[in-house]
Coordinates of C-alpha atoms in Angstrom, one line a residue:
Chain T
M255 CA 29.7 -52.5 -18.9
I256 CA 26.1 -51.5 -18.9
R257 CA 24.3 -51.7 -15.6
E258 CA 20.6 -52.4 -15.0
F259 CA 18.4 -49.5 -13.8
G260 CA 17.7 -51.2 -10.5
T261 CA 16.6 -50.2 -7.0
S262 CA 20.0 -48.7 -6.0
E263 CA 20.1 -46.6 -9.2
L264 CA 16.5 -45.5 -8.6
W265 CA 17.4 -44.5 -5.0
F266 CA 20.5 -42.7 -6.1
V267 CA 18.3 -40.5 -8.4
V268 CA 15.5 -39.9 -6.0
S269 CA 17.8 -39.2 -3.0
S270 CA 19.9 -36.6 -4.9
A271 CA 16.7 -34.5 -5.0
R272 CA 17.8 -33.4 -1.6
W273 CA 20.4 -31.2 -3.2
T274 CA 17.8 -29.8 -5.5
L275 CA 15.7 -29.0 -2.5
A276 CA 18.6 -27.7 -0.5
L277 CA 19.7 -25.3 -3.2
T278 CA 16.2 -24.1 -3.7
L279 CA 15.8 -23.4 0.0
I280 CA 19.2 -21.6 0.2
A281 CA 18.4 -19.5 -2.9
L282 CA 15.0 -18.7 -1.5
G283 CA 16.3 -17.8 2.0
L284 CA 19.3 -15.7 1.0
G285 CA 17.8 -14.5 -2.2
G286 CA 14.5 -13.7 -0.4
V287 CA 16.1 -11.6 2.2
L288 CA 18.3 -9.8 -0.3
G289 CA 15.3 -9.5 -2.7
F290 CA 13.1 -7.9 0.0
V291 CA 15.8 -5.3 0.8
I292 CA 16.1 -4.6 -3.0
A293 CA 12.3 -4.3 -3.4
L294 CA 12.2 -1.7 -0.5
A295 CA 15.2 0.1 -2.0
R296 CA 13.6 0.2 -5.4
V297 CA 10.6 2.1 -4.0
S298 CA 12.7 4.2 -1.6
R299 CA 12.4 8.0 -1.5
L300 CA 16.2 8.2 -1.8
A301 CA 17.1 8.3 -5.5
P302 CA 20.6 6.7 -5.1
L303 CA 19.1 3.7 -3.4
R304 CA 16.5 3.3 -6.2
W305 CA 19.3 3.5 -8.8
L306 CA 21.4 0.9 -6.9
A307 CA 18.5 -1.5 -6.7
A308 CA 17.5 -0.9 -10.3
G309 CA 21.1 -1.6 -11.3
W310 CA 21.3 -4.8 -9.4
I311 CA 17.9 -6.0 -10.8
G312 CA 19.0 -5.1 -14.4
L313 CA 22.3 -6.9 -13.9
V314 CA 20.9 -10.1 -12.5
Q315 CA 18.0 -10.3 -15.0
G316 CA 20.2 -9.4 -17.9
V317 CA 22.8 -12.1 -17.3
P318 CA 22.1 -15.8 -17.7
V319 CA 22.1 -17.8 -14.5
L320 CA 24.8 -19.9 -16.1
M321 CA 27.1 -16.8 -16.3
L322 CA 26.4 -16.0 -12.6
L323 CA 27.4 -19.6 -11.8
F324 CA 30.6 -19.5 -13.9
L325 CA 31.5 -16.1 -12.4
S326 CA 31.1 -17.3 -8.8
Y327 CA 32.8 -20.7 -9.4
Y328 CA 35.6 -20.1 -11.9
G329 CA 35.8 -16.3 -11.6
L330 CA 36.2 -16.2 -7.9
S331 CA 38.7 -19.2 -8.0
L332 CA 40.8 -17.2 -10.4
A333 CA 40.7 -14.4 -7.9
G334 CA 42.1 -16.8 -5.3
L335 CA 38.8 -17.6 -3.6
D336 CA 38.4 -21.3 -4.1
L337 CA 34.7 -22.0 -3.4
P338 CA 33.3 -25.5 -3.2
P339 CA 30.9 -26.1 -6.1
L340 CA 27.9 -26.3 -3.7
V341 CA 28.7 -22.9 -2.2
A342 CA 29.3 -21.3 -5.5
A343 CA 26.0 -22.8 -6.7
G344 CA 24.2 -21.5 -3.6
I345 CA 25.6 -18.0 -4.0
S346 CA 24.8 -17.7 -7.7
L347 CA 21.3 -19.0 -7.3
S348 CA 20.7 -16.6 -4.4
F349 CA 21.8 -13.7 -6.5
Y350 CA 19.6 -14.9 -9.3
A351 CA 16.6 -15.2 -6.9
S352 CA 17.3 -11.8 -5.4
G353 CA 17.1 -10.0 -8.7
F354 CA 13.8 -11.6 -9.7
L355 CA 12.1 -11.6 -6.3
G356 CA 13.2 -8.0 -5.8
E357 CA 11.5 -7.0 -9.0
I358 CA 8.4 -9.1 -8.4
W359 CA 7.9 -7.7 -4.9
R360 CA 8.6 -4.1 -6.1
G361 CA 5.6 -4.5 -8.4
C362 CA 3.5 -5.9 -5.5
I363 CA 4.3 -3.0 -3.2
Q364 CA 3.6 -0.5 -6.0
S365 CA 0.3 -2.1 -6.9
V366 CA -1.1 -1.3 -3.4
P367 CA -3.3 1.8 -4.3
W368 CA -1.6 5.1 -3.4
Q369 CA -4.8 6.1 -1.5
Q370 CA -3.7 3.6 1.1
W371 CA -0.5 5.6 1.6
E372 CA -2.4 8.8 1.8
A373 CA -5.0 7.5 4.2
S374 CA -2.4 6.1 6.5
A375 CA -0.3 9.2 6.3
A376 CA -3.3 11.3 7.2
L377 CA -3.6 9.2 10.4
A378 CA -0.1 10.3 11.3
L379 CA 1.5 6.9 10.7
S380 CA 5.3 7.1 10.1
R381 CA 6.7 5.7 6.8
A382 CA 7.9 2.5 8.6
Q383 CA 4.4 2.1 10.2
Q384 CA 2.7 2.6 6.9
Y385 CA 4.8 -0.3 5.4
R386 CA 4.4 -2.6 8.4
Y387 CA 0.7 -2.2 9.1
V388 CA -0.9 -1.0 5.8
V389 CA 1.2 -1.6 2.7
L390 CA 3.1 -4.8 3.2
P391 CA 0.2 -6.9 4.5
Q392 CA -1.7 -6.0 1.3
A393 CA 1.4 -6.5 -0.9
V394 CA 1.9 -10.0 0.5
R395 CA -1.5 -11.1 -0.7
I396 CA -0.7 -9.8 -4.2
A397 CA 2.7 -11.4 -4.0
V398 CA 1.7 -15.0 -3.5
P399 CA 0.9 -16.1 -7.1
P400 CA 4.0 -14.6 -8.8
T401 CA 6.3 -15.6 -6.0
V402 CA 5.2 -19.2 -6.2
G403 CA 5.5 -19.1 -9.9
F404 CA 9.1 -18.0 -9.4
I405 CA 9.8 -20.7 -6.8
V406 CA 8.7 -23.4 -9.2
Q407 CA 11.0 -21.9 -11.9
L408 CA 13.8 -21.9 -9.2
V409 CA 13.4 -25.6 -8.4
K410 CA 13.8 -26.4 -12.1
N411 CA 16.6 -24.0 -12.7
T412 CA 18.7 -25.5 -10.0
S413 CA 19.5 -28.2 -12.6
I414 CA 21.9 -25.7 -14.1
V415 CA 24.4 -26.2 -11.3
S416 CA 25.1 -29.8 -12.6
I417 CA 27.5 -28.1 -15.0
I418 CA 30.0 -27.3 -12.2
G419 CA 29.7 -30.9 -10.8
V420 CA 27.1 -30.6 -8.1
V421 CA 25.2 -33.9 -8.1
E422 CA 21.6 -32.8 -7.8
L423 CA 18.6 -34.4 -9.4
A424 CA 19.4 -33.6 -13.0
R425 CA 23.1 -34.5 -12.7
A426 CA 22.2 -37.8 -10.9
G427 CA 19.9 -38.7 -13.8
H428 CA 22.6 -38.0 -16.2
L429 CA 25.1 -40.2 -14.4
V430 CA 22.7 -43.1 -14.1
N431 CA 21.8 -42.8 -17.7
N432 CA 25.4 -43.0 -18.7
A433 CA 25.8 -46.2 -16.7
T434 CA 22.5 -47.9 -17.7
F435 CA 21.7 -46.3 -21.1
Q436 CA 18.0 -46.4 -20.4
P437 CA 17.1 -42.7 -21.1
M438 CA 13.4 -43.1 -21.2
R439 CA 13.1 -44.8 -17.8
V440 CA 15.8 -42.7 -16.1
F441 CA 14.6 -39.3 -17.3
C442 CA 10.9 -40.2 -16.7
V443 CA 11.9 -40.8 -13.1
V444 CA 13.8 -37.5 -12.9
A445 CA 10.9 -35.7 -14.4
L446 CA 8.5 -37.3 -12.0
V447 CA 10.6 -36.3 -9.0
Y448 CA 10.7 -32.7 -10.3
F449 CA 6.9 -32.9 -10.7
C450 CA 6.5 -34.2 -7.2
I451 CA 8.3 -31.2 -5.8
C452 CA 6.7 -28.5 -8.0
W453 CA 3.1 -29.7 -8.0
P454 CA 2.6 -29.5 -4.2
I455 CA 4.1 -26.0 -4.2
S456 CA 1.5 -24.9 -6.7
L457 CA -1.3 -26.6 -4.7
A458 CA -0.1 -25.0 -1.5
A459 CA -0.1 -21.6 -3.2
R460 CA -3.7 -22.0 -4.2
W461 CA -4.7 -23.0 -0.7
L462 CA -2.8 -20.0 0.7
E463 CA -4.5 -17.6 -1.7
R464 CA -7.9 -18.9 -0.7
R465 CA -7.1 -18.7 3.0
M466 CA -5.9 -15.1 2.8
H467 CA -9.1 -14.0 1.1
V468 CA -11.4 -15.4 3.8
G469 CA -14.1 -12.8 4.5
R470 CA -13.1 -10.6 1.5
A471 CA -15.0 -10.1 -1.7
G472 CA -13.0 -10.2 -4.9
Chain V
M211 CA -9.6 32.1 18.9
S212 CA -8.7 30.6 15.5
V213 CA -8.0 26.9 15.2
V214 CA -7.2 27.2 11.6
R215 CA -5.2 30.1 10.2
V216 CA -4.1 30.2 6.6
E217 CA -1.9 33.1 5.4
G218 CA -1.0 33.8 1.8
V219 CA -0.8 30.1 0.8
R220 CA 0.4 29.4 -2.7
K221 CA 0.5 26.0 -4.3
S222 CA 1.6 25.0 -7.9
Y223 CA 1.7 21.8 -9.9
G224 CA 4.6 22.6 -12.2
A225 CA 3.6 25.8 -14.1
L226 CA 0.0 25.6 -13.0
E227 CA -0.7 27.7 -9.9
V228 CA -3.7 26.2 -8.1
L229 CA -3.7 28.3 -5.0
K230 CA -2.8 31.9 -5.6
G231 CA -2.4 33.3 -2.1
V232 CA -5.2 32.1 0.0
S233 CA -5.9 33.4 3.5
M234 CA -8.6 32.4 5.9
Q235 CA -9.4 31.6 9.5
V236 CA -11.7 29.2 11.2
E237 CA -12.8 29.5 14.8
R238 CA -13.1 26.7 17.3
G239 CA -16.4 24.9 16.9
E240 CA -17.1 26.5 13.6
V241 CA -18.4 24.6 10.5
V242 CA -17.1 26.0 7.3
A243 CA -18.2 24.8 3.8
I244 CA -15.9 25.4 0.8
I245 CA -17.7 25.5 -2.5
G246 CA -16.6 26.2 -6.0
R247 CA -16.1 24.7 -9.5
S248 CA -13.9 21.8 -10.2
G249 CA -10.4 23.1 -10.5
S250 CA -11.0 26.1 -8.3
G251 CA -8.5 24.8 -5.8
K252 CA -11.0 23.9 -3.0
S253 CA -9.8 20.3 -2.5
T254 CA -6.2 21.3 -2.8
L255 CA -6.7 23.8 -0.1
L256 CA -8.2 21.2 2.2
R257 CA -5.4 18.7 1.4
C258 CA -2.8 21.4 2.2
L259 CA -4.3 21.9 5.7
N260 CA -2.9 18.5 6.8
G261 CA 0.2 18.5 4.7
L262 CA -0.9 16.0 2.1
E263 CA 0.1 18.6 -0.4
P264 CA 3.2 20.6 0.3
I265 CA 2.9 24.4 -0.2
Q266 CA 5.3 26.7 -2.0
A267 CA 4.6 29.8 0.0
G268 CA 2.6 31.1 2.9
R269 CA 1.9 29.7 6.3
I270 CA -0.7 27.3 7.7
E271 CA -1.4 27.0 11.4
V272 CA -3.8 24.3 12.5
A273 CA -4.6 23.4 16.1
G274 CA -1.3 25.1 17.3
H275 CA 0.9 23.4 14.7
T276 CA 2.6 25.4 12.0
L277 CA 3.2 24.2 8.5
D278 CA 5.4 26.0 6.1
S279 CA 7.2 25.0 2.9
T280 CA 9.7 22.9 4.9
G281 CA 7.0 20.4 5.9
K282 CA 8.4 19.9 9.4
G283 CA 6.1 18.8 12.3
L284 CA 3.8 17.1 9.9
R285 CA 3.1 14.0 12.0
D286 CA 2.3 16.1 15.1
L287 CA -0.2 18.1 13.1
R288 CA -1.9 15.1 11.6
K289 CA -2.6 13.7 15.1
D290 CA -4.8 16.7 15.6
V291 CA -6.3 17.0 12.2
G292 CA -8.5 14.3 10.7
I293 CA -9.4 14.0 7.0
V294 CA -12.0 11.9 5.3
F295 CA -11.7 11.3 1.5
Q296 CA -14.2 10.9 -1.3
S297 CA -13.1 7.3 -1.8
Y298 CA -13.2 6.2 1.9
N299 CA -9.8 4.5 1.7
L300 CA -10.5 2.0 4.4
F301 CA -7.7 -0.6 4.8
P302 CA -9.2 -3.7 3.1
H303 CA -7.0 -6.2 5.0
L304 CA -8.3 -5.2 8.4
K305 CA -11.8 -5.5 9.9
V306 CA -13.8 -2.4 10.6
G307 CA -12.7 -2.4 14.3
E308 CA -9.0 -2.9 13.4
N309 CA -9.2 -0.2 10.8
I310 CA -10.2 2.2 13.6
M311 CA -7.9 0.9 16.3
L312 CA -4.7 0.9 14.1
A313 CA -3.7 4.6 14.4
P314 CA -4.6 5.0 18.1
R315 CA -2.5 2.0 18.9
V316 CA 0.6 2.5 16.8
V317 CA 0.6 6.4 16.7
L318 CA -0.8 7.3 20.1
G319 CA 0.4 4.2 21.9
C320 CA -3.1 3.3 23.3
S321 CA -3.5 -0.1 24.8
R322 CA -5.6 -2.6 22.9
A323 CA -8.5 -2.2 25.4
E324 CA -8.3 1.6 25.1
A325 CA -8.2 1.5 21.3
R326 CA -11.1 -1.0 21.3
A327 CA -13.1 1.4 23.5
R328 CA -12.4 4.2 21.1
A329 CA -13.5 2.1 18.1
E330 CA -16.8 1.1 19.9
Q331 CA -17.5 4.7 20.9
T332 CA -16.8 6.2 17.5
L333 CA -18.7 3.5 15.6
A334 CA -21.7 4.1 17.9
Q335 CA -21.3 7.8 17.1
V336 CA -21.7 7.1 13.3
G337 CA -24.5 4.5 14.0
L338 CA -22.5 1.4 13.0
A339 CA -21.7 -0.2 16.4
E340 CA -22.8 -3.6 15.1
K341 CA -20.2 -3.5 12.2
I342 CA -17.1 -3.7 14.4
E343 CA -16.3 -7.2 13.2
A344 CA -17.3 -6.6 9.5
W345 CA -14.9 -6.5 6.6
P346 CA -14.7 -3.2 4.6
D347 CA -15.6 -5.1 1.4
N348 CA -18.9 -6.1 2.9
L349 CA -20.0 -2.5 3.6
S350 CA -22.2 -0.3 1.5
G351 CA -20.6 3.0 0.3
G352 CA -22.4 5.0 2.9
Q353 CA -21.4 2.6 5.7
A354 CA -17.8 2.6 4.5
Q355 CA -17.7 6.4 4.5
R356 CA -19.1 6.5 8.1
V357 CA -16.5 4.0 9.2
A358 CA -13.9 6.3 7.6
I359 CA -15.3 9.1 9.7
A360 CA -15.2 7.0 12.8
R361 CA -11.6 6.0 12.0
S362 CA -10.6 9.7 11.9
L363 CA -12.6 10.5 15.1
A364 CA -10.8 7.8 17.0
M365 CA -7.7 10.0 17.0
Q366 CA -9.7 12.6 18.8
P367 CA -8.8 15.3 16.4
K368 CA -9.3 19.0 17.1
V369 CA -10.3 19.7 13.5
M370 CA -12.0 17.5 10.9
L371 CA -11.6 18.0 7.1
F372 CA -14.1 16.4 4.7
D373 CA -13.1 16.2 1.0
E374 CA -16.3 15.7 -1.0
V375 CA -17.2 12.8 1.2
T376 CA -20.6 12.2 -0.5
S377 CA -19.5 12.6 -4.1
A378 CA -18.9 8.9 -4.7
L379 CA -22.2 7.8 -3.1
D380 CA -25.5 7.0 -4.7
P381 CA -28.1 9.6 -3.9
E382 CA -30.0 7.4 -1.4
L383 CA -26.7 6.8 0.6
T384 CA -25.6 10.5 0.8
G385 CA -28.3 11.2 3.4
E386 CA -26.9 8.9 6.1
V387 CA -23.4 10.4 5.7
L388 CA -24.8 13.9 5.8
A389 CA -26.7 13.1 8.9
T390 CA -23.5 11.9 10.5
L391 CA -21.8 15.1 9.6
E392 CA -24.6 17.1 11.0
G393 CA -24.4 15.2 14.3
L394 CA -20.7 16.0 14.5
A395 CA -21.4 19.7 13.8
Q396 CA -24.0 19.8 16.6
A397 CA -21.5 18.1 18.9
G398 CA -19.2 21.2 18.4
M399 CA -16.5 19.7 16.2
T400 CA -14.5 22.2 14.1
M401 CA -15.1 21.2 10.6
L402 CA -14.1 22.2 7.1
L403 CA -16.1 20.6 4.3
V404 CA -15.5 20.7 0.6
T405 CA -18.9 19.9 -0.8
H406 CA -21.3 20.0 -3.7
E407 CA -24.3 19.6 -1.4
M408 CA -25.4 23.2 -1.5
A409 CA -28.6 22.7 0.6
F410 CA -26.5 20.9 3.2
A411 CA -23.9 23.7 3.3
R412 CA -26.6 26.3 3.6
R413 CA -28.3 24.5 6.5
V414 CA -25.4 23.1 8.5
A415 CA -22.3 25.3 7.8
H416 CA -22.0 28.5 9.9
R417 CA -20.0 30.1 7.1
T418 CA -19.4 29.3 3.5
V419 CA -16.4 30.1 1.4
F420 CA -16.6 30.3 -2.4
M421 CA -13.4 29.6 -4.2
H422 CA -12.8 30.8 -7.7
Q423 CA -9.6 30.4 -9.8
G424 CA -7.3 29.7 -6.8
L425 CA -8.6 32.5 -4.6
L426 CA -11.2 33.0 -2.0
H427 CA -13.7 34.9 -4.1
E428 CA -16.5 35.5 -1.6
E429 CA -17.3 34.4 1.9
G430 CA -19.9 35.0 4.6
P431 CA -22.5 33.4 6.8
S432 CA -24.0 30.6 4.8
E433 CA -27.6 31.8 4.8
A434 CA -26.6 35.3 3.6
L435 CA -24.1 34.0 1.0
F436 CA -26.6 31.7 -0.6
S437 CA -29.6 34.0 -0.4
A438 CA -27.7 37.1 -1.5
P439 CA -24.5 36.4 -3.4
Q440 CA -22.5 39.6 -3.9
T441 CA -20.3 38.7 -6.9
A442 CA -21.3 37.8 -10.4
E443 CA -19.1 34.6 -10.3
L444 CA -20.9 33.2 -7.3
R445 CA -24.3 34.1 -8.7
Q446 CA -23.4 32.3 -11.9
F447 CA -22.1 29.3 -9.9
L448 CA -25.2 29.0 -7.8
S449 CA -27.6 29.2 -10.7
G450 CA -25.4 27.3 -13.1
G451 CA -26.6 23.7 -12.8
L452 CA -24.2 22.5 -10.2
K453 CA -26.5 21.1 -7.6

């Protein structure tokens, strides 16, 4: 029996965006913390830390998100650890985010001119103080555009977790389309909801960038 | 008594030996100019004095702190030795006042009020009291360099090092920076300057050191050294177009 694409179907699609948002926030939170540690390790003076971080980044970037997802869902369940799909999805997306954010932020830290390190060292700041007061504040400004670019990618890439049965935005659209067979309407709505999430993020980034450059030329 | 004591310092970058056993001393309150061709090792020597470049051999003693090839005690030394660079290197994300207050606050543990007082005092000293709320990007090169000097002075160093501080400036801006340096010299600050401003070195520095191929080639009271150079290399350098 084919259903109409009515209010309840529309609501089902729109409300399942909460899982898209939840997964994005989880990946951003956990992946962000891990990514920050990895970025610092990547520019550490201790070679083993640098290698470890480089290895992690290489691994995460070299493997499709889908494989990270399968590994944490099916792989870990084979190992006896039966994770609910949502948890497996959260973990794999966090790993994915950590690898990319780590590399993005490594670049931002390194693009702060070395003279800033030298000038702050000459003023007797410790390494931790150099990071905290001189290098990271400058790196954060540089980091806004690429980080936001990545967050927008992340929002859209959460759709991949539909494969292990998490009903987020893309999966909800799929289910409703199966019942109504009105792909144009259904997927236009899905696309519109994605747009309504991503567009404000880009706008906020532009605003943030302007705000952080108040009083500064260039 | 000597504030700076350098003994047999050697420094290499890979196979290239830049300092080949340099020894010198600087007395308290003395102003010493270091001159020489590009690549003679003069900037490297200055940068070794506050540990920005590690040395391979020899010994450096500045304001009672000893540096050797192990690099220990670096931060303590840097509290007492200020350096100003050719490219100012102000912190662009901090206003002028905050640039100056940062190190006194986080390194010396000064209160905000005390750090602010130091910023006001050192800015007045370099003639830029009104710029305390300005952003570094809105300063001219000469002003930025004077702020960099004030930033160093706020740590109340015992020795100040100046690494070609006017070389990046337009000719009309070098004057204001040189005047600031001269004021410091008259106030009794112990200073080492690497410079290409020969007239300034001759007039302000008590003593001038000529470096050549990684060694101190000739040194003496500035007036005597410039008016009667003893070695052929220095004579050639002084007459050879480098202003």
